[in-house]
mmCIF file with all atom_site columns, C-alpha atoms in Angstrom:
data_model
loop_
_atom_site.group_PDB
_atom_site.id
_atom_site.type_symbol
_atom_site.label_atom_id
_atom_site.label_alt_id
_atom_site.label_comp_id
_atom_site.label_asym_id
_atom_site.label_entity_id
_atom_site.label_seq_id
_atom_site.pdbx_PDB_ins_code
_atom_site.Cartn_x
_atom_site.Cartn_y
_atom_site.Cartn_z
_atom_site.occupancy
_atom_site.B_iso_or_equiv
_atom_site.pdbx_formal_charge
_atom_site.auth_seq_id
_atom_site.auth_comp_id
_atom_site.auth_asym_id
_atom_site.auth_atom_id
_atom_site.pdbx_PDB_model_num
ATOM 1   C CA . MET A 1 1   ? -52.354 -7.373  -90.406 1.00 46.00 ? 152 MET A CA 1
ATOM 2   C CA . THR A 1 2   ? -51.674 -9.815  -87.682 1.00 51.00 ? 153 THR A CA 1
ATOM 3   C CA . ALA A 1 3   ? -52.270 -13.591 -87.478 1.00 56.00 ? 154 ALA A CA 1
ATOM 4   C CA . ILE A 1 4   ? -54.109 -14.751 -84.485 1.00 58.00 ? 155 ILE A CA 1
ATOM 5   C CA . GLY A 1 5   ? -51.110 -17.014 -83.409 1.00 63.00 ? 156 GLY A CA 1
ATOM 6   C CA . ILE A 1 6   ? -48.932 -13.924 -83.276 1.00 76.00 ? 157 ILE A CA 1
ATOM 7   C CA . ASP A 1 7   ? -51.266 -12.136 -80.754 1.00 80.00 ? 158 ASP A CA 1
ATOM 8   C CA . GLN A 1 8   ? -49.633 -13.292 -77.497 1.00 79.00 ? 159 GLN A CA 1
ATOM 9   C CA . PRO A 1 9   ? -48.560 -11.402 -74.505 1.00 81.00 ? 160 PRO A CA 1
ATOM 10  C CA . VAL A 1 10  ? -45.068 -10.124 -74.268 1.00 80.00 ? 161 VAL A CA 1
ATOM 11  C CA . GLU A 1 11  ? -42.805 -12.654 -72.854 1.00 85.00 ? 162 GLU A CA 1
ATOM 12  C CA . GLY A 1 12  ? -39.233 -12.508 -71.306 1.00 93.00 ? 163 GLY A CA 1
ATOM 13  C CA . ARG A 1 13  ? -36.358 -14.495 -72.228 1.00 94.00 ? 164 ARG A CA 1
ATOM 14  C CA . PHE A 1 14  ? -33.117 -16.010 -70.722 1.00 94.00 ? 165 PHE A CA 1
ATOM 15  C CA . ASP A 1 15  ? -29.756 -14.567 -71.640 1.00 95.00 ? 166 ASP A CA 1
ATOM 16  C CA . GLY A 1 16  ? -27.592 -17.426 -69.983 1.00 92.00 ? 167 GLY A CA 1
ATOM 17  C CA . ARG A 1 17  ? -28.829 -17.701 -66.356 1.00 93.00 ? 168 ARG A CA 1
ATOM 18  C CA . GLU A 1 18  ? -30.276 -14.166 -66.374 1.00 96.00 ? 169 GLU A CA 1
ATOM 19  C CA . HIS A 1 19  ? -34.011 -13.590 -67.085 1.00 96.00 ? 170 HIS A CA 1
ATOM 20  C CA . ARG A 1 20  ? -34.971 -10.434 -68.944 1.00 98.00 ? 171 ARG A CA 1
ATOM 21  C CA . PHE A 1 21  ? -38.586 -9.174  -69.158 1.00 97.00 ? 172 PHE A CA 1
ATOM 22  C CA . PRO A 1 22  ? -39.337 -6.010  -71.104 1.00 97.00 ? 173 PRO A CA 1
ATOM 23  C CA . VAL A 1 23  ? -41.968 -3.521  -69.765 1.00 96.00 ? 174 VAL A CA 1
ATOM 24  C CA . ARG A 1 24  ? -43.304 -0.343  -71.239 1.00 96.00 ? 175 ARG A CA 1
ATOM 25  C CA . VAL A 1 25  ? -44.432 2.501   -68.938 1.00 97.00 ? 176 VAL A CA 1
ATOM 26  C CA . TYR A 1 26  ? -47.891 3.491   -69.643 1.00 96.00 ? 177 TYR A CA 1
ATOM 27  C CA . PHE A 1 27  ? -49.815 6.624   -68.280 1.00 95.00 ? 178 PHE A CA 1
ATOM 28  C CA . GLU A 1 28  ? -51.700 4.317   -65.759 1.00 96.00 ? 179 GLU A CA 1
ATOM 29  C CA . ASP A 1 29  ? -48.231 3.501   -64.113 1.00 96.00 ? 180 ASP A CA 1
ATOM 30  C CA . THR A 1 30  ? -47.335 7.155   -63.280 1.00 96.00 ? 181 THR A CA 1
ATOM 31  C CA . ASP A 1 31  ? -48.363 9.528   -60.462 1.00 93.00 ? 182 ASP A CA 1
ATOM 32  C CA . LEU A 1 32  ? -49.155 13.062  -60.518 1.00 88.00 ? 183 LEU A CA 1
ATOM 33  C CA . SER A 1 33  ? -45.601 14.120  -60.881 1.00 89.00 ? 184 SER A CA 1
ATOM 34  C CA . GLY A 1 34  ? -45.208 12.012  -64.153 1.00 88.00 ? 185 GLY A CA 1
ATOM 35  C CA . VAL A 1 35  ? -43.065 9.318   -62.760 1.00 94.00 ? 186 VAL A CA 1
ATOM 36  C CA . VAL A 1 36  ? -43.764 5.614   -62.144 1.00 97.00 ? 187 VAL A CA 1
ATOM 37  C CA . TYR A 1 37  ? -45.658 5.162   -58.898 1.00 95.00 ? 188 TYR A CA 1
ATOM 38  C CA . HIS A 1 38  ? -43.455 3.199   -56.480 1.00 95.00 ? 189 HIS A CA 1
ATOM 39  C CA . ALA A 1 39  ? -45.763 0.198   -56.042 1.00 96.00 ? 190 ALA A CA 1
ATOM 40  C CA . ASN A 1 40  ? -45.708 -0.382  -59.788 1.00 97.00 ? 191 ASN A CA 1
ATOM 41  C CA . TYR A 1 41  ? -42.130 -1.504  -59.663 1.00 98.00 ? 192 TYR A CA 1
ATOM 42  C CA . LEU A 1 42  ? -43.411 -4.304  -57.568 1.00 97.00 ? 193 LEU A CA 1
ATOM 43  C CA . ARG A 1 43  ? -45.888 -5.218  -60.301 1.00 97.00 ? 194 ARG A CA 1
ATOM 44  C CA . TYR A 1 44  ? -43.099 -5.137  -62.878 1.00 98.00 ? 195 TYR A CA 1
ATOM 45  C CA . MET A 1 45  ? -41.040 -7.502  -60.740 1.00 98.00 ? 196 MET A CA 1
ATOM 46  C CA . GLU A 1 46  ? -43.887 -9.764  -59.911 1.00 97.00 ? 197 GLU A CA 1
ATOM 47  C CA . ARG A 1 47  ? -44.631 -10.233 -63.739 1.00 96.00 ? 198 ARG A CA 1
ATOM 48  C CA . ALA A 1 48  ? -40.942 -10.938 -64.385 1.00 97.00 ? 199 ALA A CA 1
ATOM 49  C CA . ARG A 1 49  ? -40.741 -13.606 -61.723 1.00 96.00 ? 200 ARG A CA 1
ATOM 50  C CA . SER A 1 50  ? -44.001 -15.259 -62.969 1.00 94.00 ? 201 SER A CA 1
ATOM 51  C CA . ASP A 1 51  ? -42.707 -15.178 -66.488 1.00 95.00 ? 202 ASP A CA 1
ATOM 52  C CA . MET A 1 52  ? -39.408 -16.610 -65.401 1.00 95.00 ? 203 MET A CA 1
ATOM 53  C CA . LEU A 1 53  ? -40.984 -19.449 -63.635 1.00 93.00 ? 204 LEU A CA 1
ATOM 54  C CA . ARG A 1 54  ? -43.173 -20.289 -66.646 1.00 93.00 ? 205 ARG A CA 1
ATOM 55  C CA . LEU A 1 55  ? -39.969 -20.339 -68.883 1.00 94.00 ? 206 LEU A CA 1
ATOM 56  C CA . VAL A 1 56  ? -38.462 -22.900 -66.633 1.00 93.00 ? 207 VAL A CA 1
ATOM 57  C CA . GLY A 1 57  ? -41.301 -25.256 -66.778 1.00 91.00 ? 208 GLY A CA 1
ATOM 58  C CA . ILE A 1 58  ? -43.018 -24.298 -63.445 1.00 91.00 ? 209 ILE A CA 1
ATOM 59  C CA . ASP A 1 59  ? -46.852 -24.320 -64.014 1.00 90.00 ? 210 ASP A CA 1
ATOM 60  C CA . GLN A 1 60  ? -47.953 -22.047 -61.045 1.00 89.00 ? 211 GLN A CA 1
ATOM 61  C CA . ARG A 1 61  ? -51.595 -22.384 -62.077 1.00 91.00 ? 212 ARG A CA 1
ATOM 62  C CA . ALA A 1 62  ? -51.509 -26.167 -62.169 1.00 92.00 ? 213 ALA A CA 1
ATOM 63  C CA . ALA A 1 63  ? -49.792 -26.350 -58.825 1.00 90.00 ? 214 ALA A CA 1
ATOM 64  C CA . MET A 1 64  ? -52.480 -24.200 -57.235 1.00 89.00 ? 215 MET A CA 1
ATOM 65  C CA . GLU A 1 65  ? -55.415 -25.999 -58.894 1.00 92.00 ? 216 GLU A CA 1
ATOM 66  C CA . ALA A 1 66  ? -53.853 -29.433 -57.670 1.00 92.00 ? 217 ALA A CA 1
ATOM 67  C CA . GLY A 1 67  ? -53.636 -28.047 -54.038 1.00 90.00 ? 218 GLY A CA 1
ATOM 68  C CA . GLU A 1 68  ? -49.832 -28.049 -54.041 1.00 90.00 ? 219 GLU A CA 1
ATOM 69  C CA . GLY A 1 69  ? -49.513 -24.485 -52.968 1.00 92.00 ? 220 GLY A CA 1
ATOM 70  C CA . ALA A 1 70  ? -48.037 -21.256 -54.354 1.00 93.00 ? 221 ALA A CA 1
ATOM 71  C CA . TYR A 1 71  ? -45.200 -18.849 -53.957 1.00 94.00 ? 222 TYR A CA 1
ATOM 72  C CA . ALA A 1 72  ? -45.641 -15.918 -51.855 1.00 94.00 ? 223 ALA A CA 1
ATOM 73  C CA . VAL A 1 73  ? -43.241 -13.150 -51.169 1.00 96.00 ? 224 VAL A CA 1
ATOM 74  C CA . SER A 1 74  ? -41.978 -13.559 -47.710 1.00 96.00 ? 225 SER A CA 1
ATOM 75  C CA . ASP A 1 75  ? -39.312 -10.931 -47.741 1.00 97.00 ? 226 ASP A CA 1
ATOM 76  C CA . MET A 1 76  ? -38.231 -8.054  -50.001 1.00 98.00 ? 227 MET A CA 1
ATOM 77  C CA . ALA A 1 77  ? -35.677 -5.287  -49.634 1.00 98.00 ? 228 ALA A CA 1
ATOM 78  C CA . ILE A 1 78  ? -35.939 -2.677  -52.497 1.00 98.00 ? 229 ILE A CA 1
ATOM 79  C CA . LYS A 1 79  ? -33.907 0.505   -53.263 1.00 98.00 ? 230 LYS A CA 1
ATOM 80  C CA . PHE A 1 80  ? -35.281 3.085   -55.655 1.00 97.00 ? 231 PHE A CA 1
ATOM 81  C CA . ARG A 1 81  ? -32.402 4.850   -57.449 1.00 98.00 ? 232 ARG A CA 1
ATOM 82  C CA . ARG A 1 82  ? -34.006 6.750   -60.397 1.00 97.00 ? 233 ARG A CA 1
ATOM 83  C CA . PRO A 1 83  ? -37.349 7.482   -61.605 1.00 97.00 ? 234 PRO A CA 1
ATOM 84  C CA . ALA A 1 84  ? -39.066 5.905   -64.702 1.00 98.00 ? 235 ALA A CA 1
ATOM 85  C CA . LYS A 1 85  ? -41.350 8.005   -66.777 1.00 97.00 ? 236 LYS A CA 1
ATOM 86  C CA . LEU A 1 86  ? -44.155 7.759   -69.119 1.00 95.00 ? 237 LEU A CA 1
ATOM 87  C CA . ASP A 1 87  ? -43.419 5.567   -72.353 1.00 95.00 ? 238 ASP A CA 1
ATOM 88  C CA . ASP A 1 88  ? -39.879 4.393   -71.108 1.00 97.00 ? 239 ASP A CA 1
ATOM 89  C CA . ALA A 1 89  ? -38.867 1.086   -72.296 1.00 97.00 ? 240 ALA A CA 1
ATOM 90  C CA . LEU A 1 90  ? -37.580 -0.918  -69.194 1.00 98.00 ? 241 LEU A CA 1
ATOM 91  C CA . VAL A 1 91  ? -36.147 -4.380  -68.727 1.00 98.00 ? 242 VAL A CA 1
ATOM 92  C CA . VAL A 1 92  ? -36.546 -6.315  -65.367 1.00 98.00 ? 243 VAL A CA 1
ATOM 93  C CA . VAL A 1 93  ? -33.564 -8.329  -64.999 1.00 98.00 ? 244 VAL A CA 1
ATOM 94  C CA . SER A 1 94  ? -33.846 -11.386 -62.568 1.00 97.00 ? 245 SER A CA 1
ATOM 95  C CA . ARG A 1 95  ? -31.166 -13.650 -61.099 1.00 97.00 ? 246 ARG A CA 1
ATOM 96  C CA . LEU A 1 96  ? -31.776 -16.649 -58.977 1.00 96.00 ? 247 LEU A CA 1
ATOM 97  C CA . THR A 1 97  ? -29.221 -16.260 -56.181 1.00 96.00 ? 248 THR A CA 1
ATOM 98  C CA . ARG A 1 98  ? -30.075 -19.155 -53.698 1.00 95.00 ? 249 ARG A CA 1
ATOM 99  C CA . ILE A 1 99  ? -32.604 -22.048 -53.283 1.00 94.00 ? 250 ILE A CA 1
ATOM 100 C CA . ARG A 1 100 ? -33.698 -23.462 -50.019 1.00 95.00 ? 251 ARG A CA 1
ATOM 101 C CA . ALA A 1 101 ? -36.010 -26.371 -49.251 1.00 95.00 ? 252 ALA A CA 1
ATOM 102 C CA . ALA A 1 102 ? -39.153 -24.088 -49.352 1.00 95.00 ? 253 ALA A CA 1
ATOM 103 C CA . ALA A 1 103 ? -37.914 -20.892 -50.933 1.00 95.00 ? 254 ALA A CA 1
ATOM 104 C CA . VAL A 1 104 ? -36.040 -19.138 -53.633 1.00 95.00 ? 255 VAL A CA 1
ATOM 105 C CA . HIS A 1 105 ? -33.960 -15.854 -53.546 1.00 97.00 ? 256 HIS A CA 1
ATOM 106 C CA . ILE A 1 106 ? -34.068 -13.702 -56.475 1.00 97.00 ? 257 ILE A CA 1
ATOM 107 C CA . HIS A 1 107 ? -32.121 -10.463 -57.179 1.00 98.00 ? 258 HIS A CA 1
ATOM 108 C CA . GLN A 1 108 ? -34.134 -8.209  -59.517 1.00 98.00 ? 259 GLN A CA 1
ATOM 109 C CA . ARG A 1 109 ? -33.196 -4.948  -61.243 1.00 98.00 ? 260 ARG A CA 1
ATOM 110 C CA . VAL A 1 110 ? -35.211 -2.645  -63.241 1.00 98.00 ? 261 VAL A CA 1
ATOM 111 C CA . MET A 1 111 ? -33.186 -1.038  -65.901 1.00 98.00 ? 262 MET A CA 1
ATOM 112 C CA . ARG A 1 112 ? -33.748 1.773   -68.703 1.00 98.00 ? 263 ARG A CA 1
ATOM 113 C CA . GLY A 1 113 ? -30.881 0.838   -70.999 1.00 97.00 ? 264 GLY A CA 1
ATOM 114 C CA . PRO A 1 114 ? -27.678 0.692   -68.754 1.00 98.00 ? 265 PRO A CA 1
ATOM 115 C CA . GLU A 1 115 ? -29.339 2.848   -66.195 1.00 98.00 ? 266 GLU A CA 1
ATOM 116 C CA . LEU A 1 116 ? -30.334 1.058   -62.836 1.00 98.00 ? 267 LEU A CA 1
ATOM 117 C CA . LEU A 1 117 ? -33.699 2.511   -61.693 1.00 98.00 ? 268 LEU A CA 1
ATOM 118 C CA . ALA A 1 118 ? -34.621 -0.027  -58.852 1.00 98.00 ? 269 ALA A CA 1
ATOM 119 C CA . GLU A 1 119 ? -33.312 -3.140  -57.408 1.00 98.00 ? 270 GLU A CA 1
ATOM 120 C CA . ALA A 1 120 ? -34.711 -5.660  -54.925 1.00 98.00 ? 271 ALA A CA 1
ATOM 121 C CA . ASP A 1 121 ? -33.801 -8.857  -53.102 1.00 98.00 ? 272 ASP A CA 1
ATOM 122 C CA . VAL A 1 122 ? -36.668 -11.016 -52.941 1.00 98.00 ? 273 VAL A CA 1
ATOM 123 C CA . THR A 1 123 ? -37.496 -14.285 -51.005 1.00 98.00 ? 274 THR A CA 1
ATOM 124 C CA . ALA A 1 124 ? -40.477 -16.246 -52.500 1.00 96.00 ? 275 ALA A CA 1
ATOM 125 C CA . ALA A 1 125 ? -41.477 -19.074 -50.181 1.00 96.00 ? 276 ALA A CA 1
ATOM 126 C CA . LEU A 1 126 ? -43.637 -21.970 -51.335 1.00 95.00 ? 277 LEU A CA 1
ATOM 127 C CA . VAL A 1 127 ? -46.796 -22.047 -49.083 1.00 95.00 ? 278 VAL A CA 1
ATOM 128 C CA . ALA A 1 128 ? -49.285 -24.901 -48.846 1.00 94.00 ? 279 ALA A CA 1
ATOM 129 C CA . PRO A 1 129 ? -53.142 -24.013 -49.295 1.00 93.00 ? 280 PRO A CA 1
ATOM 130 C CA . ASP A 1 130 ? -53.230 -23.767 -45.460 1.00 93.00 ? 281 ASP A CA 1
ATOM 131 C CA . GLY A 1 131 ? -50.510 -21.028 -45.536 1.00 91.00 ? 282 GLY A CA 1
ATOM 132 C CA . ARG A 1 132 ? -47.733 -23.087 -43.932 1.00 94.00 ? 283 ARG A CA 1
ATOM 133 C CA . PRO A 1 133 ? -44.253 -23.201 -45.862 1.00 94.00 ? 284 PRO A CA 1
ATOM 134 C CA . LYS A 1 134 ? -43.937 -26.237 -47.998 1.00 94.00 ? 285 LYS A CA 1
ATOM 135 C CA . ARG A 1 135 ? -40.870 -28.052 -49.449 1.00 95.00 ? 286 ARG A CA 1
ATOM 136 C CA . GLN A 1 136 ? -40.571 -27.204 -53.165 1.00 93.00 ? 287 GLN A CA 1
ATOM 137 C CA . PRO A 1 137 ? -41.015 -30.225 -55.562 1.00 92.00 ? 288 PRO A CA 1
ATOM 138 C CA . ALA A 1 138 ? -37.712 -31.926 -56.616 1.00 91.00 ? 289 ALA A CA 1
ATOM 139 C CA . SER A 1 139 ? -38.486 -31.030 -60.243 1.00 91.00 ? 290 SER A CA 1
ATOM 140 C CA . TRP A 1 140 ? -38.693 -27.373 -59.294 1.00 91.00 ? 291 TRP A CA 1
ATOM 141 C CA . ALA A 1 141 ? -35.301 -27.353 -57.366 1.00 89.00 ? 292 ALA A CA 1
ATOM 142 C CA . SER A 1 142 ? -33.602 -29.161 -60.349 1.00 90.00 ? 293 SER A CA 1
ATOM 143 C CA . ALA A 1 143 ? -35.072 -26.560 -62.777 1.00 90.00 ? 294 ALA A CA 1
ATOM 144 C CA . TYR A 1 144 ? -33.446 -23.872 -60.709 1.00 91.00 ? 295 TYR A CA 1
ATOM 145 C CA . ALA A 1 145 ? -30.041 -25.672 -60.253 1.00 88.00 ? 296 ALA A CA 1
ATOM 146 C CA . GLY A 1 146 ? -28.562 -24.552 -63.386 1.00 88.00 ? 297 GLY A CA 1
ATOM 147 C CA . LEU A 1 147 ? -29.760 -20.877 -63.015 1.00 92.00 ? 298 LEU A CA 1
ATOM 148 C CA . ILE A 1 148 ? -28.200 -19.996 -59.653 1.00 93.00 ? 299 ILE A CA 1
ATOM 149 C CA . TRP A 1 149 ? -25.732 -17.103 -59.711 1.00 88.00 ? 300 TRP A CA 1
ATOM 150 C CA . THR A 1 150 ? -22.448 -17.889 -57.952 1.00 76.00 ? 301 THR A CA 1
ATOM 151 C CA . PRO A 1 151 ? -21.053 -15.149 -55.509 1.00 66.00 ? 302 PRO A CA 1
ATOM 152 C CA . GLU A 1 152 ? -18.500 -14.103 -57.931 1.00 66.00 ? 303 GLU A CA 1
ATOM 153 C CA . GLU A 1 153 ? -20.993 -13.349 -60.560 1.00 64.00 ? 304 GLU A CA 1
ATOM 154 C CA . GLN A 1 154 ? -23.376 -11.505 -58.168 1.00 56.00 ? 305 GLN A CA 1
ATOM 155 C CA . GLY A 1 155 ? -20.879 -8.779  -57.757 1.00 59.00 ? 306 GLY A CA 1
ATOM 156 C CA . ASP A 1 156 ? -21.247 -7.678  -61.377 1.00 55.00 ? 307 ASP A CA 1
#
């Protein structure tokens, strides 16, 4: 028996300045060899980034509906290290590494327990409805300020 209020999507959480987003590998995520298809790692990372933004108070939907723009991935470097397989319990770990006027830089790792499966450095730029880069609202920048990892921390 489940109460209706409990029937909510899985959410990530912050552990200090690190965002952690749980993911389960389903059959639809795998290819013919039984491992997660490479493009699905991008989906996992996108979900984690969206959840992280929501948890810091950034309402992407409201920003889009108000004509303020939306984030778009402008650059990504990804390294696949080990395969994830059907029914694996994964965690996408996201760290904000830099904020600029119109973009944020995020380092993301897909983990199976202590094992690193994939990692990416992502730049998400805020773009106006016309597709041009746009300065992020001051409230967004201040929401990120306490979450930025220092160079010393980024090495761990």
